[in-house]
């Protein structure tokens, strides 16, 4: 109750003329949640700035942008709808193969490939979403894992289409929209991936701050109450799961197009697990977790494997254990406190 | 609302039965609640009152029997479908969105009722009819000063009020209140019970409550449930005078009032 008085003033100003709901505070409160914050502008400015400031790291940055998109897609179902998945790589792989096969069979314009890959992954996501409507988190983990295993095995068996264990070689996408050729430095690739990520991020941002997005958070929080308010949870879950599959499929297509290669590895369990690790690092449910996590994860992996090529997984594992045990929030708070003190001292 | 004129019975059950394994929690319960009535459902702990509400709302599916809402059979309808047909409820044990604010909780229910709850292209808070209605309802429910706080941080009594506000946001024709003041300290009970008293007259209310004084002053009819079966039913006077009710219920009431 300590801060009740301040909120009291903000939410229901006393002294307004009788009866009329003259207060705009509730409105401002709701709309304010979707207002852009300074840190967000900073994040995207840095992402774009890296295009110019780090010309020799574009390949790595491209990798980060794609991992960020893939993880954002997992965050949509995990962070916003509370659906756990151990098989999100299935959609990544479907998108990746779809884009690769399209390119190999004559449709080499990348944006067309993205749309086709997203549509196919979305269709599979839609169908498989019905499998995760019922049951507990554990059954969802098993079902999503199983679906991913099925697709891995399919890609392996259909080797006359997918190239099997050798992968699809010689995927040569044309210029984007007929204008921008891919280059060996990854400059076009990063700009392309970042642009796609940004557009899809904007869409996701709008969605999570919409009435639909609110209903997702509600049914994540308490599905019994959500149903008792008239919300048809199943439909919402089908919708968001399909959307997440589209996003993952597009991430897969980006990966194929920018690396000009796709192999079975894209459907590995490790891919799904990595996305979860990225969310553990970055946090769920605020949209930037996947992006910030992707930066941290990739830099960490890159840095560790440069320092200790043989043991980087060990250190990564240790870092994650510490992170989970200490708690990310507490670590962030600590860093924030230090920063605030540093800034305060200078002022 | 169209069925309103067709029938004076807002809510009816026929032979409603629920088995949990070998245990019969509701046994052949048939009641009829008149439109606009204040109907109380009483009975000792474990009598099956909450189970009955769960059957009415579709949270549990009945082993046998049927539920009629405004004359329409809704026995097979999902909980959300029943809400849309005009039935809302509160829970004996809070079922709230801990991470959301009361404002969001109620706005959600209002959007859902208006059929705009699935809109993904609109920013939250840009529909003034939703925000205004939510804010107005919350203010009326004495939650105006806490409506932008996280629900989990609200005092328990406020959470109980939010239980009711969320249900009211559905604008139900039939409102089921499962011990609305359960667990609320004595000195705060009146805040909740005032709200129960102040419910719109056209809303049909089914109230589950252990406080007999309150039940007798509030209800026009009372059903008594004992061991899952309808023990007796009648007007307040009839129930108050019934010595059998005293034995099965009122005697015990003193213990856990
Ligand atoms: N899901 C369930 N599975 C098995 N038994 C249950 C279940 N829900 C309730 N019961 C049992 O059914 C009986 C009726 O429970 P119910 O909660 O409906 O009683 P109640 O009348 O609401 O009691 P109270 O006054 O304590 O709230 C109890 O014996 C309870 O243990
Ligand atoms: Mg009960």
Coordinates of C-alpha atoms and ligand atoms in Angstrom, one line a residue:
Chain A
X1 CA 0.0 0.0 0.0
X2 CA 3.0 2.2 0.3
X3 CA 2.7 3.7 -3.2
X4 CA -1.0 3.7 -3.2
X5 CA -1.2 7.5 -2.7
X6 CA 0.8 8.4 -5.7
X7 CA -1.1 5.9 -7.9
X8 CA -4.3 7.2 -6.4
X9 CA -3.5 10.6 -7.8
X10 CA -2.5 9.2 -11.1
X11 CA -5.4 6.9 -11.7
X12 CA -8.4 8.7 -10.3
X13 CA -7.9 12.4 -9.8
X14 CA -10.2 13.5 -7.1
X15 CA -11.8 16.8 -7.6
X16 CA -13.0 16.3 -11.1
X17 CA -16.5 17.4 -11.6
X18 CA -19.1 14.9 -10.5
X19 CA -19.7 11.6 -12.3
X20 CA -18.1 12.2 -15.7
X21 CA -15.1 9.9 -16.3
X22 CA -12.9 12.9 -17.1
X23 CA -9.7 11.0 -16.2
X24 CA -7.5 10.1 -19.1
X25 CA -5.0 8.3 -16.8
X26 CA -6.3 4.7 -17.5
X27 CA -6.0 5.4 -21.2
X28 CA -2.5 6.8 -20.9
X29 CA -1.5 3.9 -18.7
X30 CA -2.5 1.4 -21.4
X31 CA -1.2 3.3 -24.3
X32 CA 1.9 4.2 -22.5
X33 CA 2.9 0.5 -22.4
X34 CA 3.4 0.4 -26.1
X35 CA 5.2 3.7 -26.3
X36 CA 8.8 3.5 -27.6
X37 CA 11.4 3.8 -24.9
X38 CA 14.8 5.5 -25.3
X39 CA 16.6 2.2 -24.9
X40 CA 14.7 0.8 -27.8
X41 CA 15.8 3.6 -30.1
X42 CA 19.3 3.1 -28.9
X43 CA 19.2 -0.6 -29.6
X44 CA 18.2 -0.2 -33.2
X45 CA 20.5 2.7 -33.7
X46 CA 23.4 0.5 -32.6
X47 CA 22.2 -2.4 -34.8
X48 CA 22.2 -0.1 -37.9
X49 CA 25.3 1.7 -36.8
X50 CA 27.1 -1.7 -36.7
X51 CA 26.5 -1.9 -40.5
X52 CA 28.9 1.1 -40.9
X53 CA 31.1 0.8 -37.8
X54 CA 32.0 -2.9 -38.1
X55 CA 32.5 -3.6 -41.8
X56 CA 34.6 -6.7 -41.2
X57 CA 32.1 -8.3 -38.8
X58 CA 29.0 -8.4 -41.1
X59 CA 29.0 -12.2 -41.4
X60 CA 28.9 -12.5 -37.6
X61 CA 26.3 -9.7 -37.3
X62 CA 24.2 -11.5 -40.0
X63 CA 24.3 -14.6 -37.9
X64 CA 23.2 -12.7 -34.8
X65 CA 20.3 -11.0 -36.6
X66 CA 19.0 -14.4 -37.9
X67 CA 19.4 -16.0 -34.5
X68 CA 17.6 -13.0 -33.0
X69 CA 14.7 -13.5 -35.4
X70 CA 14.5 -17.2 -34.6
X71 CA 14.6 -16.5 -30.9
X72 CA 12.1 -13.7 -31.2
X73 CA 9.8 -16.2 -32.8
X74 CA 10.2 -18.6 -29.8
X75 CA 9.6 -15.8 -27.4
X76 CA 6.3 -15.1 -29.1
X77 CA 5.0 -18.5 -28.0
X78 CA 7.1 -19.0 -24.8
X79 CA 7.3 -15.5 -23.4
X80 CA 3.8 -14.3 -24.4
X81 CA 1.6 -17.4 -24.5
X82 CA 3.5 -19.6 -22.1
X83 CA 3.9 -22.5 -24.6
X84 CA 7.2 -24.4 -24.1
X85 CA 8.8 -25.9 -27.2
X86 CA 11.9 -28.1 -27.6
X87 CA 11.3 -28.4 -31.4
X88 CA 11.2 -24.9 -32.7
X89 CA 14.0 -25.8 -35.2
X90 CA 11.4 -27.8 -37.2
X91 CA 10.1 -24.5 -38.6
X92 CA 13.5 -23.0 -39.0
X93 CA 14.5 -26.1 -41.1
X94 CA 11.3 -26.1 -43.2
X95 CA 11.9 -22.5 -44.1
X96 CA 15.5 -23.1 -44.8
X97 CA 14.9 -26.0 -47.1
X98 CA 11.9 -24.3 -48.8
X99 CA 14.1 -21.3 -49.6
X100 CA 17.0 -23.5 -50.8
X101 CA 14.8 -25.6 -53.0
X102 CA 13.0 -22.7 -54.5
X103 CA 16.3 -21.0 -55.4
X104 CA 17.7 -24.2 -56.9
X105 CA 14.6 -24.7 -59.0
X106 CA 14.6 -21.3 -60.6
X107 CA 12.9 -18.9 -58.2
X108 CA 16.0 -17.1 -57.0
X109 CA 14.6 -13.8 -55.9
X110 CA 15.1 -13.8 -52.1
X111 CA 12.0 -11.9 -51.0
X112 CA 9.8 -14.3 -52.9
X113 CA 11.7 -17.1 -51.1
X114 CA 11.1 -15.6 -47.7
X115 CA 7.4 -15.4 -48.3
X116 CA 7.1 -18.9 -49.6
X117 CA 9.3 -20.2 -46.7
X118 CA 7.2 -18.3 -44.2
X119 CA 4.0 -19.6 -45.7
X120 CA 5.1 -23.2 -45.7
X121 CA 6.4 -23.1 -42.2
X122 CA 3.3 -21.3 -41.1
X123 CA 1.1 -24.1 -42.6
X124 CA 3.0 -26.8 -40.8
X125 CA 2.9 -24.6 -37.6
X126 CA -0.9 -24.3 -38.0
X127 CA -1.4 -28.0 -38.3
X128 CA 1.0 -28.9 -35.5
X129 CA -0.5 -26.3 -33.2
X130 CA -3.5 -28.6 -32.6
X131 CA -1.1 -31.1 -31.0
X132 CA -0.1 -28.7 -28.2
X133 CA -3.5 -27.3 -27.3
X134 CA -4.0 -29.9 -24.6
X135 CA -1.8 -31.4 -22.0
X136 CA 0.9 -30.1 -19.7
X137 CA 4.2 -28.4 -20.3
X138 CA 5.9 -31.8 -20.3
X139 CA 3.6 -33.2 -23.0
X140 CA 4.3 -30.0 -25.0
X141 CA 8.0 -30.5 -24.7
X142 CA 7.7 -34.1 -25.9
X143 CA 5.3 -33.3 -28.7
X144 CA 7.3 -30.4 -30.1
X145 CA 10.5 -32.5 -29.8
X146 CA 8.8 -35.3 -31.6
X147 CA 7.6 -33.2 -34.4
X148 CA 11.1 -31.8 -34.9
X149 CA 12.6 -35.3 -34.9
X150 CA 10.1 -36.3 -37.6
X151 CA 11.1 -33.5 -39.8
X152 CA 14.8 -34.2 -39.2
X153 CA 14.3 -37.8 -40.3
X154 CA 12.2 -36.8 -43.2
X155 CA 14.9 -34.4 -44.5
X156 CA 17.4 -37.2 -44.0
X157 CA 15.4 -39.8 -45.9
X158 CA 14.2 -37.6 -48.7
X159 CA 17.8 -37.2 -49.8
X160 CA 17.0 -36.9 -53.5
X161 CA 15.2 -33.6 -52.6
X162 CA 17.2 -32.4 -49.7
X163 CA 20.6 -33.7 -50.4
X164 CA 20.4 -35.8 -47.2
X165 CA 23.5 -35.6 -45.0
X166 CA 25.4 -33.7 -47.7
X167 CA 22.9 -30.8 -47.6
X168 CA 21.8 -28.6 -50.4
X169 CA 24.8 -27.2 -52.2
X170 CA 25.0 -24.4 -54.7
X171 CA 22.1 -22.4 -53.5
X172 CA 22.7 -19.1 -55.4
X173 CA 20.1 -16.5 -54.7
X174 CA 19.7 -13.6 -57.1
X175 CA 19.7 -10.0 -56.2
X176 CA 17.2 -8.9 -53.6
X177 CA 14.2 -7.4 -55.4
X178 CA 16.4 -7.5 -58.5
X179 CA 18.5 -4.7 -57.0
X180 CA 21.0 -5.8 -54.3
X181 CA 23.5 -8.5 -55.0
X182 CA 24.9 -10.6 -52.1
X183 CA 28.6 -10.0 -51.5
X184 CA 31.3 -12.1 -49.9
X185 CA 31.7 -9.7 -46.9
X186 CA 28.2 -10.3 -45.8
X187 CA 27.3 -6.6 -46.1
X188 CA 24.1 -7.1 -48.1
X189 CA 23.4 -10.1 -46.1
X190 CA 23.4 -8.2 -42.8
X191 CA 21.5 -5.3 -44.1
X192 CA 18.9 -7.7 -45.6
X193 CA 18.6 -9.8 -42.4
X194 CA 18.5 -6.7 -40.2
X195 CA 15.8 -5.1 -42.4
X196 CA 13.7 -8.3 -42.3
X197 CA 14.2 -8.6 -38.5
X198 CA 13.2 -5.0 -38.0
X199 CA 10.0 -5.2 -40.0
X200 CA 9.0 -8.5 -38.3
X201 CA 9.9 -7.0 -34.9
X202 CA 7.6 -4.0 -35.5
X203 CA 4.8 -6.4 -36.4
X204 CA 5.4 -8.5 -33.3
X205 CA 5.6 -5.4 -31.2
X206 CA 2.3 -4.2 -32.4
X207 CA 0.7 -7.6 -31.9
X208 CA 1.9 -8.0 -28.3
X209 CA 0.6 -4.6 -27.4
X210 CA -2.8 -5.2 -28.9
X211 CA -5.9 -6.7 -27.3
X212 CA -4.9 -10.0 -28.9
X213 CA -1.5 -9.7 -27.2
X214 CA -3.1 -9.0 -23.9
X215 CA -5.3 -12.0 -24.2
X216 CA -2.2 -14.1 -24.8
X217 CA -0.6 -12.8 -21.6
X218 CA -3.9 -13.5 -19.8
X219 CA -4.1 -17.1 -20.9
X220 CA -0.5 -17.7 -20.1
X221 CA -1.1 -16.3 -16.6
X222 CA -4.4 -18.2 -15.9
X223 CA -6.2 -20.2 -18.5
X224 CA -9.1 -21.0 -16.3
X225 CA -9.8 -17.3 -15.7
X226 CA -9.3 -16.5 -19.3
X227 CA -12.0 -19.0 -20.3
X228 CA -14.2 -17.6 -17.6
X229 CA -14.0 -14.2 -19.2
X230 CA -15.1 -15.6 -22.5
X231 CA -11.7 -16.0 -24.2
X232 CA -11.4 -19.0 -26.6
X233 CA -7.8 -19.9 -25.6
X234 CA -7.4 -22.6 -28.3
X235 CA -7.9 -20.2 -31.2
X236 CA -5.5 -17.7 -29.8
X237 CA -2.8 -20.3 -29.3
X238 CA -3.3 -21.7 -32.8
X239 CA -2.9 -18.1 -34.1
X240 CA 0.3 -17.3 -32.2
X241 CA 1.9 -20.7 -32.8
X242 CA 1.3 -20.3 -36.5
X243 CA 2.7 -16.8 -36.4
X244 CA 5.8 -18.0 -34.6
X245 CA 6.2 -20.8 -37.2
X246 CA 6.1 -18.2 -40.0
X247 CA 8.8 -16.1 -38.2
X248 CA 11.0 -19.2 -37.7
X249 CA 10.5 -20.2 -41.3
X250 CA 11.6 -16.8 -42.5
X251 CA 14.6 -17.0 -40.2
X252 CA 15.5 -20.3 -41.8
X253 CA 15.1 -18.9 -45.3
X254 CA 17.4 -15.9 -44.4
X255 CA 20.0 -18.4 -43.2
X256 CA 19.9 -20.4 -46.4
X257 CA 19.9 -17.3 -48.6
X258 CA 22.7 -15.5 -46.8
X259 CA 24.9 -18.6 -46.4
X260 CA 24.0 -20.1 -49.7
X261 CA 23.8 -23.5 -48.1
X262 CA 21.5 -25.7 -46.0
X263 CA 22.2 -29.0 -44.3
X264 CA 20.5 -31.4 -41.9
X265 CA 22.2 -29.6 -39.1
X266 CA 19.5 -26.9 -39.3
X267 CA 17.0 -29.4 -38.0
X268 CA 19.2 -30.5 -35.1
X269 CA 17.9 -30.6 -31.6
X270 CA 20.8 -28.2 -30.7
X271 CA 19.2 -25.5 -32.7
X272 CA 16.0 -25.6 -30.7
X273 CA 18.0 -25.8 -27.5
X274 CA 20.2 -22.9 -28.5
X275 CA 17.1 -20.7 -28.9
X276 CA 16.0 -21.6 -25.4
X277 CA 19.4 -20.8 -24.1
X278 CA 19.3 -17.5 -25.8
X279 CA 16.0 -16.7 -24.1
X280 CA 17.4 -17.8 -20.8
X281 CA 20.2 -15.3 -21.3
X282 CA 18.1 -12.5 -22.7
X283 CA 14.9 -13.1 -20.8
X284 CA 11.4 -13.7 -22.1
X285 CA 8.2 -11.7 -22.6
X286 CA 9.6 -8.3 -23.4
X287 CA 10.5 -8.9 -27.1
X288 CA 14.1 -7.8 -26.8
X289 CA 15.1 -10.9 -24.9
X290 CA 15.7 -12.9 -28.0
X291 CA 17.6 -10.1 -29.7
X292 CA 19.8 -9.1 -26.7
X293 CA 20.3 -12.8 -25.9
X294 CA 21.3 -13.5 -29.5
X295 CA 24.0 -10.8 -29.3
X296 CA 25.3 -12.1 -26.0
X297 CA 25.1 -15.8 -27.0
X298 CA 26.9 -15.3 -30.3
X299 CA 29.6 -13.1 -28.9
X300 CA 30.1 -15.4 -26.0
X301 CA 30.3 -18.4 -28.2
X302 CA 32.6 -16.6 -30.6
X303 CA 34.8 -15.2 -27.8
X304 CA 35.0 -18.4 -25.9
X305 CA 35.8 -20.6 -28.9
X306 CA 38.6 -18.1 -29.9
X307 CA 40.1 -18.3 -26.4
X308 CA 39.5 -22.0 -25.7
X309 CA 38.5 -23.7 -28.9
X310 CA 38.3 -27.1 -27.1
X311 CA 36.5 -26.0 -24.0
X312 CA 34.1 -23.3 -25.0
X313 CA 31.1 -25.4 -24.4
X314 CA 32.3 -26.0 -20.9
X315 CA 32.5 -22.3 -20.2
X316 CA 29.2 -21.6 -21.9
X317 CA 27.6 -24.2 -19.7
X318 CA 29.2 -22.7 -16.6
X319 CA 28.0 -19.3 -17.5
X320 CA 24.5 -20.5 -18.0
X321 CA 24.4 -22.4 -14.7
X322 CA 25.6 -19.2 -12.9
X323 CA 23.2 -17.1 -14.8
X324 CA 20.2 -19.3 -13.8
X325 CA 21.4 -19.7 -10.2
X326 CA 22.2 -16.1 -9.5
X327 CA 19.2 -14.9 -11.6
X328 CA 19.4 -12.7 -14.6
X329 CA 17.1 -10.1 -13.0
X330 CA 19.4 -9.8 -10.0
X331 CA 22.4 -9.5 -12.2
X332 CA 20.8 -6.8 -14.4
X333 CA 19.7 -4.9 -11.2
X334 CA 23.3 -5.1 -10.0
X335 CA 24.7 -3.8 -13.2
X336 CA 22.1 -1.1 -13.3
X337 CA 22.9 -0.1 -9.8
X338 CA 26.6 0.2 -10.6
X339 CA 25.9 2.2 -13.7
X340 CA 23.6 4.5 -11.8
X341 CA 26.3 5.0 -9.2
X342 CA 28.9 5.6 -11.8
X343 CA 26.7 8.2 -13.6
X344 CA 25.8 9.7 -10.3
X345 CA 29.4 10.2 -9.2
X346 CA 30.2 12.0 -12.5
X347 CA 27.2 14.3 -12.2
Chain B
X1 CA -31.1 -11.3 -24.4
X2 CA -33.6 -12.5 -27.0
X3 CA -34.5 -15.6 -24.9
X4 CA -35.3 -13.3 -22.0
X5 CA -38.9 -13.0 -22.9
X6 CA -39.4 -16.6 -23.7
X7 CA -38.8 -17.9 -20.2
X8 CA -39.0 -16.7 -16.7
X9 CA -36.4 -19.2 -15.7
X10 CA -32.9 -17.9 -16.1
X11 CA -31.0 -21.0 -15.1
X12 CA -32.1 -24.5 -14.7
X13 CA -30.4 -27.9 -14.0
X14 CA -32.0 -31.3 -14.6
X15 CA -30.5 -34.3 -12.7
X16 CA -27.0 -32.8 -12.7
X17 CA -24.6 -35.4 -11.5
X18 CA -20.8 -35.4 -11.2
X19 CA -18.6 -38.4 -10.3
X20 CA -14.9 -38.1 -9.4
X21 CA -13.9 -41.7 -9.8
X22 CA -16.1 -43.6 -7.4
X23 CA -17.1 -40.5 -5.5
X24 CA -20.3 -38.7 -6.3
X25 CA -19.8 -35.0 -5.7
X26 CA -23.1 -33.9 -7.2
X27 CA -26.0 -36.3 -7.3
X28 CA -29.1 -35.6 -9.4
X29 CA -29.4 -31.9 -8.6
X30 CA -32.3 -30.2 -10.2
X31 CA -32.9 -26.5 -9.5
X32 CA -34.6 -23.7 -11.3
X33 CA -33.6 -20.0 -10.8
X34 CA -36.1 -17.3 -11.8
X35 CA -35.0 -14.4 -13.7
X36 CA -33.8 -11.5 -11.5
X37 CA -33.9 -13.7 -8.5
X38 CA -31.4 -13.7 -5.6
X39 CA -30.8 -17.4 -5.1
X40 CA -28.6 -18.7 -2.3
X41 CA -26.9 -22.1 -2.4
X42 CA -25.9 -23.3 1.0
X43 CA -24.6 -26.5 2.5
X44 CA -21.8 -27.7 4.8
X45 CA -18.1 -27.9 3.6
X46 CA -17.6 -30.5 0.9
X47 CA -21.3 -30.6 0.1
X48 CA -20.5 -30.0 -3.6
X49 CA -21.4 -26.3 -4.1
X50 CA -18.2 -25.4 -5.9
X51 CA -18.5 -28.5 -8.0
X52 CA -22.0 -27.5 -8.9
X53 CA -20.8 -24.1 -10.1
X54 CA -18.1 -25.7 -12.1
X55 CA -20.7 -27.9 -13.8
X56 CA -22.9 -24.8 -14.5
X57 CA -20.0 -22.9 -16.0
X58 CA -18.5 -25.8 -17.9
X59 CA -15.2 -25.9 -16.0
X60 CA -16.1 -29.5 -15.3
X61 CA -18.2 -31.7 -17.5
X62 CA -21.2 -33.4 -16.0
X63 CA -21.4 -37.1 -15.7
X64 CA -25.1 -36.9 -16.2
X65 CA -27.9 -34.3 -16.4
X66 CA -28.2 -31.0 -18.2
X67 CA -27.8 -27.3 -17.7
X68 CA -30.2 -24.8 -19.3
X69 CA -29.4 -21.1 -19.6
X70 CA -32.4 -19.1 -20.5
X71 CA -34.1 -22.2 -21.7
X72 CA -31.2 -23.2 -24.0
X73 CA -29.3 -26.4 -23.3
X74 CA -25.7 -25.5 -22.7
X75 CA -24.5 -28.8 -21.2
X76 CA -22.0 -29.4 -24.0
X77 CA -21.0 -25.7 -24.5
X78 CA -17.4 -24.6 -23.6
X79 CA -16.9 -22.3 -20.6
X80 CA -16.2 -19.4 -22.9
X81 CA -19.3 -20.1 -25.0
X82 CA -21.4 -20.0 -21.8
X83 CA -19.9 -16.6 -20.9
X84 CA -20.9 -15.3 -24.2
X85 CA -24.4 -16.6 -23.6
X86 CA -24.6 -14.5 -20.4
X87 CA -23.2 -16.5 -17.5
X88 CA -20.3 -15.3 -15.4
X89 CA -18.8 -16.4 -12.1
X90 CA -16.4 -15.7 -9.4
X91 CA -14.1 -18.2 -7.8
X92 CA -14.0 -19.3 -4.2
X93 CA -10.2 -19.4 -4.5
X94 CA -8.9 -16.3 -6.5
X95 CA -8.4 -17.0 -10.1
X96 CA -6.8 -13.8 -11.3
X97 CA -4.1 -12.7 -13.7
X98 CA -1.3 -12.1 -11.2
X99 CA 0.9 -10.3 -13.7
X100 CA -1.8 -8.1 -15.1
X101 CA -3.3 -5.0 -13.6
X102 CA -6.9 -4.7 -12.7
X103 CA -7.4 -2.3 -15.5
X104 CA -6.0 -4.8 -18.0
X105 CA -8.0 -7.6 -16.5
X106 CA -11.3 -5.8 -16.8
X107 CA -10.4 -4.2 -20.2
X108 CA -9.7 -7.7 -21.5
X109 CA -13.2 -8.9 -20.4
X110 CA -14.8 -5.9 -21.9
X111 CA -13.0 -6.2 -25.2
X112 CA -13.9 -9.9 -25.3
X113 CA -17.6 -9.1 -24.7
X114 CA -17.5 -6.4 -27.5
X115 CA -15.9 -9.0 -29.8
X116 CA -12.7 -7.0 -30.3
X117 CA -10.5 -9.2 -28.1
X118 CA -8.8 -10.8 -31.0
X119 CA -7.8 -7.6 -32.8
X120 CA -4.0 -7.7 -33.2
X121 CA -3.5 -4.6 -35.3
X122 CA -4.9 -2.1 -32.7
X123 CA -2.9 -0.6 -29.8
X124 CA -4.3 -1.4 -26.4
X125 CA -6.0 1.6 -24.9
X126 CA -7.0 3.2 -28.2
X127 CA -10.7 2.1 -27.9
X128 CA -12.1 4.6 -25.5
X129 CA -15.4 2.7 -25.0
X130 CA -13.3 -0.2 -23.6
X131 CA -11.1 1.9 -21.4
X132 CA -13.9 4.1 -20.1
X133 CA -16.1 1.2 -19.3
X134 CA -13.3 -0.6 -17.5
X135 CA -12.2 2.4 -15.5
X136 CA -15.8 3.2 -14.6
X137 CA -16.5 -0.3 -13.4
X138 CA -13.3 -0.4 -11.4
X139 CA -14.0 2.9 -9.8
X140 CA -17.5 1.7 -8.9
X141 CA -16.0 -1.5 -7.4
X142 CA -13.6 0.7 -5.2
X143 CA -10.6 -0.4 -7.2
X144 CA -10.1 3.0 -8.9
X145 CA -7.0 3.8 -6.8
X146 CA -5.3 0.5 -7.5
X147 CA -6.3 -0.2 -11.1
X148 CA -2.8 0.3 -12.5
X149 CA -1.0 -1.9 -10.0
X150 CA 0.0 -5.4 -10.5
X151 CA -2.8 -7.7 -9.3
X152 CA -0.4 -9.9 -7.3
X153 CA 0.5 -6.9 -5.2
X154 CA -3.1 -6.0 -4.3
X155 CA -4.3 -6.6 -0.7
X156 CA -6.4 -9.7 -0.6
X157 CA -9.7 -7.8 -0.1
X158 CA -9.0 -5.9 -3.3
X159 CA -8.3 -9.1 -5.1
X160 CA -11.7 -10.4 -4.0
X161 CA -13.3 -7.2 -5.4
X162 CA -11.5 -7.7 -8.6
X163 CA -12.8 -11.3 -8.9
X164 CA -16.3 -9.7 -8.9
X165 CA -15.3 -6.8 -11.2
X166 CA -14.0 -9.3 -13.8
X167 CA -17.2 -11.3 -13.7
X168 CA -19.3 -8.1 -14.0
X169 CA -17.3 -6.9 -16.9
X170 CA -18.9 -9.8 -18.9
X171 CA -22.3 -8.1 -18.2
X172 CA -23.8 -11.4 -17.2
X173 CA -27.5 -12.2 -17.1
X174 CA -26.7 -14.9 -14.6
X175 CA -23.9 -14.2 -12.0
X176 CA -22.6 -17.0 -9.9
X177 CA -20.8 -15.9 -6.7
X178 CA -18.8 -18.6 -5.0
X179 CA -18.2 -17.3 -1.4
X180 CA -17.3 -13.8 -2.6
X181 CA -16.0 -12.8 0.9
X182 CA -14.1 -16.0 1.6
X183 CA -11.0 -15.4 3.5
X184 CA -11.6 -11.7 3.9
X185 CA -11.0 -10.3 7.4
X186 CA -14.1 -9.5 9.3
X187 CA -13.7 -5.7 9.1
X188 CA -13.3 -5.7 5.3
X189 CA -16.2 -8.1 4.5
X190 CA -18.7 -5.3 4.4
X191 CA -16.9 -3.8 1.4
X192 CA -17.5 -6.9 -0.6
X193 CA -21.0 -7.6 0.7
X194 CA -22.0 -4.1 -0.1
X195 CA -21.1 -4.8 -3.7
X196 CA -23.1 -8.0 -3.7
X197 CA -26.1 -6.0 -2.3
X198 CA -25.6 -3.4 -5.0
X199 CA -25.7 -5.7 -8.0
X200 CA -28.2 -4.6 -10.7
X201 CA -31.7 -5.9 -10.0
X202 CA -32.0 -7.4 -13.5
X203 CA -29.0 -9.7 -13.0
X204 CA -29.9 -13.1 -11.7
X205 CA -27.6 -13.9 -8.8
X206 CA -26.7 -17.3 -7.4
X207 CA -24.8 -16.8 -4.1
X208 CA -22.8 -19.4 -2.2
X209 CA -22.2 -18.2 1.3
X210 CA -21.7 -19.6 4.7
X211 CA -22.8 -16.5 6.6
X212 CA -26.4 -17.3 7.4
X213 CA -27.3 -13.8 8.5
X214 CA -26.2 -12.5 5.2
X215 CA -27.9 -15.2 3.2
X216 CA -31.2 -14.6 5.0
X217 CA -31.1 -10.9 4.3
X218 CA -30.0 -11.2 0.7
X219 CA -31.7 -14.2 -0.8
X220 CA -35.3 -14.7 -1.9
X221 CA -34.8 -18.4 -2.3
X222 CA -32.4 -20.9 -0.8
X223 CA -31.3 -24.3 -2.0
X224 CA -29.6 -26.6 0.5
X225 CA -27.0 -29.0 -0.7
X226 CA -25.9 -31.9 1.5
X227 CA -23.5 -34.6 0.4
X228 CA -23.9 -33.7 -3.2
X229 CA -27.7 -33.9 -3.3
X230 CA -30.4 -31.3 -3.0
X231 CA -31.5 -31.6 0.6
X232 CA -34.3 -29.0 0.4
X233 CA -35.3 -25.8 -1.2
X234 CA -37.6 -22.9 -0.3
X235 CA -38.1 -19.3 0.6
X236 CA -35.9 -17.7 3.3
X237 CA -38.6 -18.2 5.9
X238 CA -39.1 -21.9 5.0
X239 CA -35.4 -22.6 5.2
X240 CA -34.9 -20.5 8.4
X241 CA -37.7 -22.4 10.1
X242 CA -36.7 -25.9 8.9
X243 CA -35.3 -27.8 11.8
X244 CA -33.6 -30.3 9.6
X245 CA -31.5 -27.6 8.0
X246 CA -30.4 -26.5 11.4
X247 CA -29.2 -30.0 12.2
X248 CA -27.3 -30.6 9.0
X249 CA -26.1 -27.1 8.5
X250 CA -26.7 -24.4 11.0
X251 CA -25.4 -26.3 13.9
X252 CA -22.2 -26.9 12.1
X253 CA -22.1 -23.3 10.8
X254 CA -21.1 -21.9 14.2
X255 CA -17.9 -23.9 14.0
X256 CA -16.5 -22.4 10.9
X257 CA -18.2 -19.1 10.6
Ligands
LIG1 N1 -11.4 -32.4 -8.9 C1 -11.8 -33.1 -7.9 N2 -11.4 -34.4 -7.8 C2 -11.9 -35.2 -6.8 N3 -12.7 -34.8 -5.8 C3 -13.1 -33.5 -5.8 C4 -12.7 -32.6 -6.9 N4 -13.3 -31.4 -6.6 C5 -14.0 -31.6 -5.5 N5 -13.9 -32.8 -5.0 C6 -14.5 -33.3 -3.8 O1 -15.9 -33.1 -4.0 C7 -16.5 -32.7 -2.8 C8 -17.3 -31.4 -3.0 O2 -16.3 -30.4 -3.1 P1 -16.8 -28.9 -3.4 O3 -15.5 -28.1 -3.5 O4 -17.7 -28.9 -4.5 O5 -17.5 -28.6 -2.0 P2 -18.1 -27.2 -1.5 O6 -19.5 -27.4 -1.1 O7 -17.7 -26.1 -2.4 O8 -17.2 -27.0 -0.1 P3 -16.7 -25.7 0.6 O9 -17.9 -25.1 1.4 O10 -15.6 -26.1 1.5 O11 -16.2 -24.7 -0.5 C9 -15.4 -32.7 -1.7 O12 -15.4 -33.9 -1.0 C10 -14.2 -32.6 -2.6 O13 -13.1 -33.2 -1.9
LIG2 MG1 -16.7 -24.4 -2.4

